[in-house]
C-alpha positions as protocol buffer text, in pm:
chain_id: "A"
residue {
  index: 1
  type: MET
  ca { x: -2555 y: -3529 z: 2343 }
}
residue {
  index: 2
  type: SER
  ca { x: -2396 y: -3183 z: 2440 }
}
residue {
  index: 3
  type: VAL
  ca { x: -2241 y: -3122 z: 2785 }
}
residue {
  index: 4
  type: ALA
  ca { x: -2454 y: -2877 z: 3009 }
}
residue {
  index: 5
  type: MET
  ca { x: -2288 y: -2516 z: 3004 }
}
residue {
  index: 6
  type: VAL
  ca { x: -2386 y: -2492 z: 3328 }
}
residue {
  index: 7
  type: ASN
  ca { x: -2510 y: -2790 z: 3579 }
}
residue {
  index: 8
  type: ALA
  ca { x: -2596 y: -2706 z: 3946 }
}
residue {
  index: 9
  type: GLU
  ca { x: -2718 y: -3008 z: 4127 }
}
residue {
  index: 10
  type: ALA
  ca { x: -2814 y: -2939 z: 4501 }
}
residue {
  index: 11
  type: VAL
  ca { x: -2617 y: -2630 z: 4519 }
}
residue {
  index: 12
  type: ARG
  ca { x: -2676 y: -2478 z: 4901 }
}
residue {
  index: 13
  type: LYS
  ca { x: -2526 y: -2168 z: 5015 }
}
residue {
  index: 14
  type: ARG
  ca { x: -2526 y: -1993 z: 5342 }
}
residue {
  index: 15
  type: PHE
  ca { x: -2399 y: -1686 z: 5516 }
}
residue {
  index: 16
  type: GLY
  ca { x: -2366 y: -1756 z: 5889 }
}
residue {
  index: 17
  type: ARG
  ca { x: -2708 y: -1910 z: 5989 }
}
residue {
  index: 18
  type: LEU
  ca { x: -2895 y: -1779 z: 5691 }
}
residue {
  index: 19
  type: GLU
  ca { x: -2916 y: -2031 z: 5419 }
}
residue {
  index: 20
  type: VAL
  ca { x: -2976 y: -1824 z: 5145 }
}
residue {
  index: 21
  type: LEU
  ca { x: -2986 y: -2123 z: 4852 }
}
residue {
  index: 22
  type: LYS
  ca { x: -3150 y: -2447 z: 4979 }
}
residue {
  index: 23
  type: GLY
  ca { x: -3074 y: -2739 z: 4694 }
}
residue {
  index: 24
  type: ILE
  ca { x: -3087 y: -2557 z: 4356 }
}
residue {
  index: 25
  type: THR
  ca { x: -3083 y: -2813 z: 4046 }
}
residue {
  index: 26
  type: LEU
  ca { x: -3095 y: -2688 z: 3705 }
}
residue {
  index: 27
  type: GLU
  ca { x: -2930 y: -2697 z: 3409 }
}
residue {
  index: 28
  type: VAL
  ca { x: -2848 y: -2457 z: 3100 }
}
residue {
  index: 29
  type: GLN
  ca { x: -2797 y: -2569 z: 2762 }
}
residue {
  index: 30
  type: PRO
  ca { x: -2529 y: -2426 z: 2527 }
}
residue {
  index: 31
  type: GLY
  ca { x: -2697 y: -2125 z: 2351 }
}
residue {
  index: 32
  type: GLU
  ca { x: -2970 y: -2119 z: 2613 }
}
residue {
  index: 33
  type: VAL
  ca { x: -3078 y: -1775 z: 2775 }
}
residue {
  index: 34
  type: MET
  ca { x: -3230 y: -1855 z: 3099 }
}
residue {
  index: 35
  type: CYS
  ca { x: -3397 y: -1578 z: 3323 }
}
residue {
  index: 36
  type: LEU
  ca { x: -3425 y: -1581 z: 3700 }
}
residue {
  index: 37
  type: LEU
  ca { x: -3731 y: -1424 z: 3803 }
}
residue {
  index: 38
  type: GLY
  ca { x: -3826 y: -1390 z: 4211 }
}
residue {
  index: 39
  type: PRO
  ca { x: -3856 y: -1126 z: 4496 }
}
residue {
  index: 40
  type: SER
  ca { x: -3564 y: -965 z: 4653 }
}
residue {
  index: 41
  type: GLY
  ca { x: -3347 y: -1209 z: 4855 }
}
residue {
  index: 42
  type: SER
  ca { x: -3471 y: -1489 z: 4659 }
}
residue {
  index: 43
  type: GLY
  ca { x: -3114 y: -1635 z: 4601 }
}
residue {
  index: 44
  type: LYS
  ca { x: -3096 y: -1519 z: 4245 }
}
residue {
  index: 45
  type: SER
  ca { x: -2786 y: -1314 z: 4241 }
}
residue {
  index: 46
  type: THR
  ca { x: -2634 y: -1549 z: 4502 }
}
residue {
  index: 47
  type: PHE
  ca { x: -2673 y: -1798 z: 4289 }
}
residue {
  index: 48
  type: LEU
  ca { x: -2536 y: -1633 z: 3994 }
}
residue {
  index: 49
  type: ARG
  ca { x: -2219 y: -1563 z: 4192 }
}
residue {
  index: 50
  type: CYS
  ca { x: -2166 y: -1871 z: 4305 }
}
residue {
  index: 51
  type: ILE
  ca { x: -2157 y: -1978 z: 3943 }
}
residue {
  index: 52
  type: ASN
  ca { x: -1819 y: -1799 z: 3884 }
}
residue {
  index: 53
  type: HIS
  ca { x: -1710 y: -1849 z: 4228 }
}
residue {
  index: 54
  type: LEU
  ca { x: -1748 y: -1515 z: 4384 }
}
residue {
  index: 55
  type: GLU
  ca { x: -1938 y: -1692 z: 4624 }
}
residue {
  index: 56
  type: LYS
  ca { x: -1817 y: -2050 z: 4756 }
}
residue {
  index: 57
  type: ILE
  ca { x: -2107 y: -2331 z: 4770 }
}
residue {
  index: 58
  type: HIS
  ca { x: -2130 y: -2523 z: 5110 }
}
residue {
  index: 59
  type: SER
  ca { x: -2257 y: -2833 z: 4940 }
}
residue {
  index: 60
  type: GLY
  ca { x: -2378 y: -2950 z: 4602 }
}
residue {
  index: 61
  type: ARG
  ca { x: -2179 y: -2976 z: 4270 }
}
residue {
  index: 62
  type: LEU
  ca { x: -2185 y: -2684 z: 4047 }
}
residue {
  index: 63
  type: SER
  ca { x: -2013 y: -2712 z: 3680 }
}
residue {
  index: 64
  type: VAL
  ca { x: -1978 y: -2486 z: 3388 }
}
residue {
  index: 65
  type: ASP
  ca { x: -1886 y: -2647 z: 3060 }
}
residue {
  index: 66
  type: GLY
  ca { x: -1831 y: -3007 z: 3233 }
}
residue {
  index: 67
  type: GLU
  ca { x: -1586 y: -2862 z: 3442 }
}
residue {
  index: 68
  type: LEU
  ca { x: -1668 y: -2821 z: 3829 }
}
residue {
  index: 69
  type: VAL
  ca { x: -1654 y: -2460 z: 3943 }
}
residue {
  index: 70
  type: GLY
  ca { x: -1390 y: -2366 z: 4179 }
}
residue {
  index: 71
  type: TYR
  ca { x: -1322 y: -2717 z: 4269 }
}
residue {
  index: 72
  type: ARG
  ca { x: -1145 y: -3040 z: 4157 }
}
residue {
  index: 73
  type: GLN
  ca { x: -1225 y: -3365 z: 4234 }
}
residue {
  index: 74
  type: MET
  ca { x: -984 y: -3620 z: 4364 }
}
residue {
  index: 75
  type: GLY
  ca { x: -1127 y: -3977 z: 4435 }
}
residue {
  index: 76
  type: ASP
  ca { x: -1414 y: -3893 z: 4638 }
}
residue {
  index: 77
  type: ARG
  ca { x: -1339 y: -3552 z: 4796 }
}
residue {
  index: 78
  type: LEU
  ca { x: -1327 y: -3206 z: 4627 }
}
residue {
  index: 79
  type: HIS
  ca { x: -1024 y: -2983 z: 4653 }
}
residue {
  index: 80
  type: GLU
  ca { x: -1046 y: -2590 z: 4616 }
}
residue {
  index: 81
  type: LEU
  ca { x: -807 y: -2451 z: 4315 }
}
residue {
  index: 82
  type: ARG
  ca { x: -548 y: -2209 z: 4368 }
}
residue {
  index: 83
  type: GLU
  ca { x: -674 y: -1851 z: 4337 }
}
residue {
  index: 84
  type: SER
  ca { x: -483 y: -1832 z: 4011 }
}
residue {
  index: 85
  type: GLU
  ca { x: -647 y: -2126 z: 3870 }
}
residue {
  index: 86
  type: ILE
  ca { x: -1008 y: -2012 z: 3964 }
}
residue {
  index: 87
  type: ALA
  ca { x: -910 y: -1643 z: 3789 }
}
residue {
  index: 88
  type: ARG
  ca { x: -826 y: -1839 z: 3500 }
}
residue {
  index: 89
  type: LYS
  ca { x: -1150 y: -2041 z: 3453 }
}
residue {
  index: 90
  type: ARG
  ca { x: -1353 y: -1701 z: 3597 }
}
residue {
  index: 91
  type: ALA
  ca { x: -1226 y: -1517 z: 3275 }
}
residue {
  index: 92
  type: GLU
  ca { x: -1424 y: -1760 z: 3054 }
}
residue {
  index: 93
  type: ILE
  ca { x: -1721 y: -1636 z: 3228 }
}
residue {
  index: 94
  type: GLY
  ca { x: -1860 y: -1288 z: 3153 }
}
residue {
  index: 95
  type: MET
  ca { x: -2009 y: -1107 z: 3437 }
}
residue {
  index: 96
  type: VAL
  ca { x: -2236 y: -769 z: 3408 }
}
residue {
  index: 97
  type: PHE
  ca { x: -2326 y: -616 z: 3696 }
}
residue {
  index: 98
  type: GLN
  ca { x: -2633 y: -392 z: 3847 }
}
residue {
  index: 99
  type: ASN
  ca { x: -2391 y: -74 z: 3887 }
}
residue {
  index: 100
  type: PHE
  ca { x: -2158 y: -84 z: 3600 }
}
residue {
  index: 101
  type: ASN
  ca { x: -1856 y: -119 z: 3838 }
}
residue {
  index: 102
  type: LEU
  ca { x: -1649 y: 90 z: 3530 }
}
residue {
  index: 103
  type: PHE
  ca { x: -1267 y: 235 z: 3611 }
}
residue {
  index: 104
  type: PRO
  ca { x: -1377 y: 632 z: 3650 }
}
residue {
  index: 105
  type: HIS
  ca { x: -1035 y: 700 z: 3544 }
}
residue {
  index: 106
  type: MET
  ca { x: -1032 y: 499 z: 3211 }
}
residue {
  index: 107
  type: THR
  ca { x: -1189 y: 610 z: 2903 }
}
residue {
  index: 108
  type: ALA
  ca { x: -1475 y: 325 z: 2747 }
}
residue {
  index: 109
  type: LEU
  ca { x: -1182 y: 188 z: 2520 }
}
residue {
  index: 110
  type: GLU
  ca { x: -934 y: 170 z: 2836 }
}
residue {
  index: 111
  type: ASN
  ca { x: -1224 y: 27 z: 3035 }
}
residue {
  index: 112
  type: VAL
  ca { x: -1256 y: -272 z: 2714 }
}
residue {
  index: 113
  type: THR
  ca { x: -909 y: -311 z: 2680 }
}
residue {
  index: 114
  type: CYS
  ca { x: -778 y: -367 z: 3024 }
}
residue {
  index: 115
  type: ALA
  ca { x: -862 y: -733 z: 3086 }
}
residue {
  index: 116
  type: PRO
  ca { x: -790 y: -878 z: 2758 }
}
residue {
  index: 117
  type: ILE
  ca { x: -437 y: -709 z: 2801 }
}
residue {
  index: 118
  type: ARG
  ca { x: -369 y: -794 z: 3144 }
}
residue {
  index: 119
  type: VAL
  ca { x: -514 y: -1127 z: 3191 }
}
residue {
  index: 120
  type: LYS
  ca { x: -503 y: -1258 z: 2854 }
}
residue {
  index: 121
  type: LYS
  ca { x: -183 y: -1069 z: 2745 }
}
residue {
  index: 122
  type: VAL
  ca { x: -371 y: -974 z: 2435 }
}
residue {
  index: 123
  type: ALA
  ca { x: -130 y: -743 z: 2236 }
}
residue {
  index: 124
  type: ARG
  ca { x: -234 y: -336 z: 2309 }
}
residue {
  index: 125
  type: GLU
  ca { x: -339 y: -293 z: 1919 }
}
residue {
  index: 126
  type: GLN
  ca { x: -490 y: -622 z: 1887 }
}
residue {
  index: 127
  type: ALA
  ca { x: -683 y: -533 z: 2206 }
}
residue {
  index: 128
  type: ARG
  ca { x: -754 y: -194 z: 2083 }
}
residue {
  index: 129
  type: GLU
  ca { x: -915 y: -319 z: 1760 }
}
residue {
  index: 130
  type: ARG
  ca { x: -1101 y: -553 z: 1935 }
}
residue {
  index: 131
  type: ALA
  ca { x: -1287 y: -298 z: 2150 }
}
residue {
  index: 132
  type: ARG
  ca { x: -1371 y: -70 z: 1888 }
}
residue {
  index: 133
  type: VAL
  ca { x: -1530 y: -352 z: 1715 }
}
residue {
  index: 134
  type: LEU
  ca { x: -1735 y: -413 z: 2052 }
}
residue {
  index: 135
  type: LEU
  ca { x: -1820 y: -56 z: 2126 }
}
residue {
  index: 136
  type: GLY
  ca { x: -1948 y: -12 z: 1783 }
}
residue {
  index: 137
  type: SER
  ca { x: -2170 y: -367 z: 1788 }
}
residue {
  index: 138
  type: VAL
  ca { x: -2315 y: -174 z: 2135 }
}
residue {
  index: 139
  type: GLY
  ca { x: -2389 y: 171 z: 1949 }
}
residue {
  index: 140
  type: LEU
  ca { x: -2070 y: 341 z: 2122 }
}
residue {
  index: 141
  type: ALA
  ca { x: -1836 y: 374 z: 1801 }
}
residue {
  index: 142
  type: ASP
  ca { x: -1837 y: 771 z: 1876 }
}
residue {
  index: 143
  type: LYS
  ca { x: -1752 y: 745 z: 2255 }
}
residue {
  index: 144
  type: ILE
  ca { x: -1479 y: 557 z: 2268 }
}
residue {
  index: 145
  type: ASP
  ca { x: -1289 y: 844 z: 2444 }
}
residue {
  index: 146
  type: ALA
  ca { x: -1548 y: 936 z: 2673 }
}
residue {
  index: 147
  type: TYR
  ca { x: -1483 y: 851 z: 3051 }
}
residue {
  index: 148
  type: PRO
  ca { x: -1758 y: 681 z: 3265 }
}
residue {
  index: 149
  type: ALA
  ca { x: -1895 y: 996 z: 3394 }
}
residue {
  index: 150
  type: GLN
  ca { x: -1953 y: 1160 z: 3080 }
}
residue {
  index: 151
  type: LEU
  ca { x: -2202 y: 867 z: 3005 }
}
residue {
  index: 152
  type: SER
  ca { x: -2538 y: 829 z: 3057 }
}
residue {
  index: 153
  type: GLY
  ca { x: -2638 y: 472 z: 3296 }
}
residue {
  index: 154
  type: GLY
  ca { x: -2737 y: 299 z: 2934 }
}
residue {
  index: 155
  type: GLN
  ca { x: -2439 y: 392 z: 2786 }
}
residue {
  index: 156
  type: GLN
  ca { x: -2228 y: 284 z: 3087 }
}
residue {
  index: 157
  type: GLN
  ca { x: -2400 y: -39 z: 3089 }
}
residue {
  index: 158
  type: ARG
  ca { x: -2336 y: -104 z: 2727 }
}
residue {
  index: 159
  type: VAL
  ca { x: -1957 y: -17 z: 2810 }
}
residue {
  index: 160
  type: ALA
  ca { x: -1980 y: -303 z: 3068 }
}
residue {
  index: 161
  type: ILE
  ca { x: -2136 y: -542 z: 2835 }
}
residue {
  index: 162
  type: ALA
  ca { x: -1876 y: -484 z: 2569 }
}
residue {
  index: 163
  type: ARG
  ca { x: -1603 y: -508 z: 2861 }
}
residue {
  index: 164
  type: ALA
  ca { x: -1723 y: -856 z: 2927 }
}
residue {
  index: 165
  type: LEU
  ca { x: -1728 y: -974 z: 2566 }
}
residue {
  index: 166
  type: ALA
  ca { x: -1397 y: -841 z: 2533 }
}
residue {
  index: 167
  type: MET
  ca { x: -1284 y: -1177 z: 2697 }
}
residue {
  index: 168
  type: GLU
  ca { x: -1484 y: -1388 z: 2459 }
}
residue {
  index: 169
  type: PRO
  ca { x: -1668 y: -1546 z: 2720 }
}
residue {
  index: 170
  type: LYS
  ca { x: -1844 y: -1908 z: 2686 }
}
residue {
  index: 171
  type: LEU
  ca { x: -2105 y: -1783 z: 2917 }
}
residue {
  index: 172
  type: MET
  ca { x: -2258 y: -1443 z: 3012 }
}
residue {
  index: 173
  type: LEU
  ca { x: -2447 y: -1369 z: 3345 }
}
residue {
  index: 174
  type: PHE
  ca { x: -2637 y: -1036 z: 3406 }
}
residue {
  index: 175
  type: ASP
  ca { x: -2730 y: -952 z: 3773 }
}
residue {
  index: 176
  type: GLU
  ca { x: -3002 y: -734 z: 3710 }
}
residue {
  index: 177
  type: PRO
  ca { x: -2836 y: -511 z: 3448 }
}
residue {
  index: 178
  type: THR
  ca { x: -3123 y: -259 z: 3414 }
}
residue {
  index: 179
  type: SER
  ca { x: -3240 y: -204 z: 3761 }
}
residue {
  index: 180
  type: ALA
  ca { x: -3016 y: 79 z: 3819 }
}
residue {
  index: 181
  type: LEU
  ca { x: -3126 y: 259 z: 3496 }
}
residue {
  index: 182
  type: ASP
  ca { x: -3389 y: 527 z: 3407 }
}
residue {
  index: 183
  type: PRO
  ca { x: -3685 y: 393 z: 3253 }
}
residue {
  index: 184
  type: GLU
  ca { x: -3602 y: 536 z: 2970 }
}
residue {
  index: 185
  type: LEU
  ca { x: -3223 y: 421 z: 2935 }
}
residue {
  index: 186
  type: VAL
  ca { x: -3338 y: 12 z: 2976 }
}
residue {
  index: 187
  type: GLY
  ca { x: -3479 y: -12 z: 2637 }
}
residue {
  index: 188
  type: GLU
  ca { x: -3098 y: 23 z: 2488 }
}
residue {
  index: 189
  type: VAL
  ca { x: -2975 y: -239 z: 2706 }
}
residue {
  index: 190
  type: LEU
  ca { x: -3201 y: -468 z: 2651 }
}
residue {
  index: 191
  type: GLY
  ca { x: -3195 y: -440 z: 2265 }
}
residue {
  index: 192
  type: VAL
  ca { x: -2783 y: -526 z: 2300 }
}
residue {
  index: 193
  type: MET
  ca { x: -2907 y: -828 z: 2482 }
}
residue {
  index: 194
  type: LYS
  ca { x: -3138 y: -941 z: 2260 }
}
residue {
  index: 195
  type: GLN
  ca { x: -2871 y: -912 z: 1989 }
}
residue {
  index: 196
  type: LEU
  ca { x: -2615 y: -1090 z: 2181 }
}
residue {
  index: 197
  type: ALA
  ca { x: -2924 y: -1381 z: 2235 }
}
residue {
  index: 198
  type: GLY
  ca { x: -2994 y: -1383 z: 1876 }
}
residue {
  index: 199
  type: ASP
  ca { x: -2597 y: -1437 z: 1800 }
}
residue {
  index: 200
  type: GLY
  ca { x: -2620 y: -1771 z: 2010 }
}
residue {
  index: 201
  type: MET
  ca { x: -2454 y: -1635 z: 2334 }
}
residue {
  index: 202
  type: THR
  ca { x: -2520 y: -1852 z: 2643 }
}
residue {
  index: 203
  type: MET
  ca { x: -2666 y: -1643 z: 2907 }
}
residue {
  index: 204
  type: ILE
  ca { x: -2855 y: -1640 z: 3246 }
}
residue {
  index: 205
  type: VAL
  ca { x: -3011 y: -1313 z: 3341 }
}
residue {
  index: 206
  type: VAL
  ca { x: -3138 y: -1219 z: 3653 }
}
residue {
  index: 207
  type: THR
  ca { x: -3390 y: -955 z: 3594 }
}
residue {
  index: 208
  type: HIS
  ca { x: -3752 y: -809 z: 3643 }
}
residue {
  index: 209
  type: GLU
  ca { x: -3824 y: -746 z: 3311 }
}
residue {
  index: 210
  type: ILE
  ca { x: -4098 y: -965 z: 3243 }
}
residue {
  index: 211
  type: GLY
  ca { x: -4129 y: -841 z: 2860 }
}
residue {
  index: 212
  type: PHE
  ca { x: -3755 y: -932 z: 2805 }
}
residue {
  index: 213
  type: ALA
  ca { x: -3808 y: -1292 z: 2992 }
}
residue {
  index: 214
  type: ARG
  ca { x: -4111 y: -1350 z: 2750 }
}
residue {
  index: 215
  type: GLU
  ca { x: -3954 y: -1240 z: 2428 }
}
residue {
  index: 216
  type: VAL
  ca { x: -3605 y: -1370 z: 2462 }
}
residue {
  index: 217
  type: ALA
  ca { x: -3569 y: -1660 z: 2740 }
}
residue {
  index: 218
  type: ASP
  ca { x: -3563 y: -2013 z: 2659 }
}
residue {
  index: 219
  type: THR
  ca { x: -3630 y: -2111 z: 3015 }
}
residue {
  index: 220
  type: VAL
  ca { x: -3762 y: -1911 z: 3276 }
}
residue {
  index: 221
  type: VAL
  ca { x: -3697 y: -1998 z: 3660 }
}
residue {
  index: 222
  type: PHE
  ca { x: -3912 y: -1856 z: 3960 }
}
residue {
  index: 223
  type: MET
  ca { x: -3701 y: -1836 z: 4259 }
}
residue {
  index: 224
  type: ASP
  ca { x: -3831 y: -1770 z: 4580 }
}
residue {
  index: 225
  type: ALA
  ca { x: -3687 y: -1793 z: 4965 }
}
residue {
  index: 226
  type: GLY
  ca { x: -3367 y: -2010 z: 4820 }
}
residue {
  index: 227
  type: VAL
  ca { x: -3528 y: -2264 z: 4608 }
}
residue {
  index: 228
  type: VAL
  ca { x: -3655 y: -2296 z: 4249 }
}
residue {
  index: 229
  type: VAL
  ca { x: -4054 y: -2282 z: 4276 }
}
residue {
  index: 230
  type: GLU
  ca { x: -4141 y: -2367 z: 3895 }
}
residue {
  index: 231
  type: SER
  ca { x: -3942 y: -2344 z: 3573 }
}
residue {
  index: 232
  type: GLY
  ca { x: -4019 y: -2395 z: 3203 }
}
residue {
  index: 233
  type: LYS
  ca { x: -4092 y: -2214 z: 2895 }
}
residue {
  index: 234
  type: PRO
  ca { x: -4212 y: -1856 z: 2891 }
}
residue {
  index: 235
  type: ALA
  ca { x: -4543 y: -1891 z: 2772 }
}
residue {
  index: 236
  type: ASP
  ca { x: -4602 y: -2150 z: 3052 }
}
residue {
  index: 237
  type: VAL
  ca { x: -4445 y: -1981 z: 3366 }
}
residue {
  index: 238
  type: LEU
  ca { x: -4566 y: -1641 z: 3277 }
}
residue {
  index: 239
  type: SER
  ca { x: -4900 y: -1684 z: 3127 }
}
residue {
  index: 240
  type: GLU
  ca { x: -4991 y: -2027 z: 3299 }
}
residue {
  index: 241
  type: PRO
  ca { x: -4803 y: -2062 z: 3624 }
}
residue {
  index: 242
  type: ARG
  ca { x: -4878 y: -2364 z: 3829 }
}
residue {
  index: 243
  type: HIS
  ca { x: -4781 y: -2220 z: 4152 }
}
residue {
  index: 244
  type: GLU
  ca { x: -4975 y: -1987 z: 4352 }
}
residue {
  index: 245
  type: ARG
  ca { x: -4631 y: -1827 z: 4471 }
}
residue {
  index: 246
  type: THR
  ca { x: -4535 y: -1733 z: 4114 }
}
residue {
  index: 247
  type: ARG
  ca { x: -4916 y: -1603 z: 4021 }
}
residue {
  index: 248
  type: ALA
  ca { x: -4871 y: -1412 z: 4317 }
}
residue {
  index: 249
  type: PHE
  ca { x: -4542 y: -1244 z: 4201 }
}
residue {
  index: 250
  type: LEU
  ca { x: -4629 y: -1164 z: 3865 }
}
residue {
  index: 251
  type: SER
  ca { x: -4979 y: -1010 z: 3972 }
}
residue {
  index: 252
  type: ASN
  ca { x: -4741 y: -764 z: 4164 }
}
residue {
  index: 253
  type: VAL
  ca { x: -4510 y: -689 z: 3892 }
}
residue {
  index: 254
  type: LEU
  ca { x: -4714 y: -714 z: 3602 }
}
């Protein structure tokens, strides 16, 4: 049996008195694409940020590829890892944000090469060659010297995807990657994500793109108010949801 790429067991997270995650339990297998659906404030993005320890969980257990996220178990207690160890583990997980987060003073090529050179100590020319290949693979071979301000939103998001892939991650997290895009630019980003899924990349995608979830996801999870309401194959959850809350959500977004 292969080890789950992501294993969450009764994960809870709160901000002050507000409990945002109320015992999330789920698994993502290697090569699986999981889409997280749900209304704003349901905890989807927070859960994604817990997976790479951008947010600390308050209870439960969360592991990636068989190793606890952000902690080491010693006896029956968990001890938080040093920041350097957390950063090293975080480098194995690619994350694409809603608002691109590119460095505005760097070209597309420089944005993609920055982390491999600084974090993984990859030789500059090797990193540049890999970046050219990645930018070509997302359809931006002719934009390597362009700055973010010279690119459309869809092009910027594709640079962000190439930047995440440059670290050769074992897992990719997408936090509503198309929600900041004009409708006509959504397709070009989803196309790159479909290609990644076809190549066998393990992906967790927070999205409102129901068509993408139906076509690409192996598993669809519907979350509301910090809990998993239901999960299953796209055809089941999206076409024949069991829970009234899921039916109400889908009737509003479809």
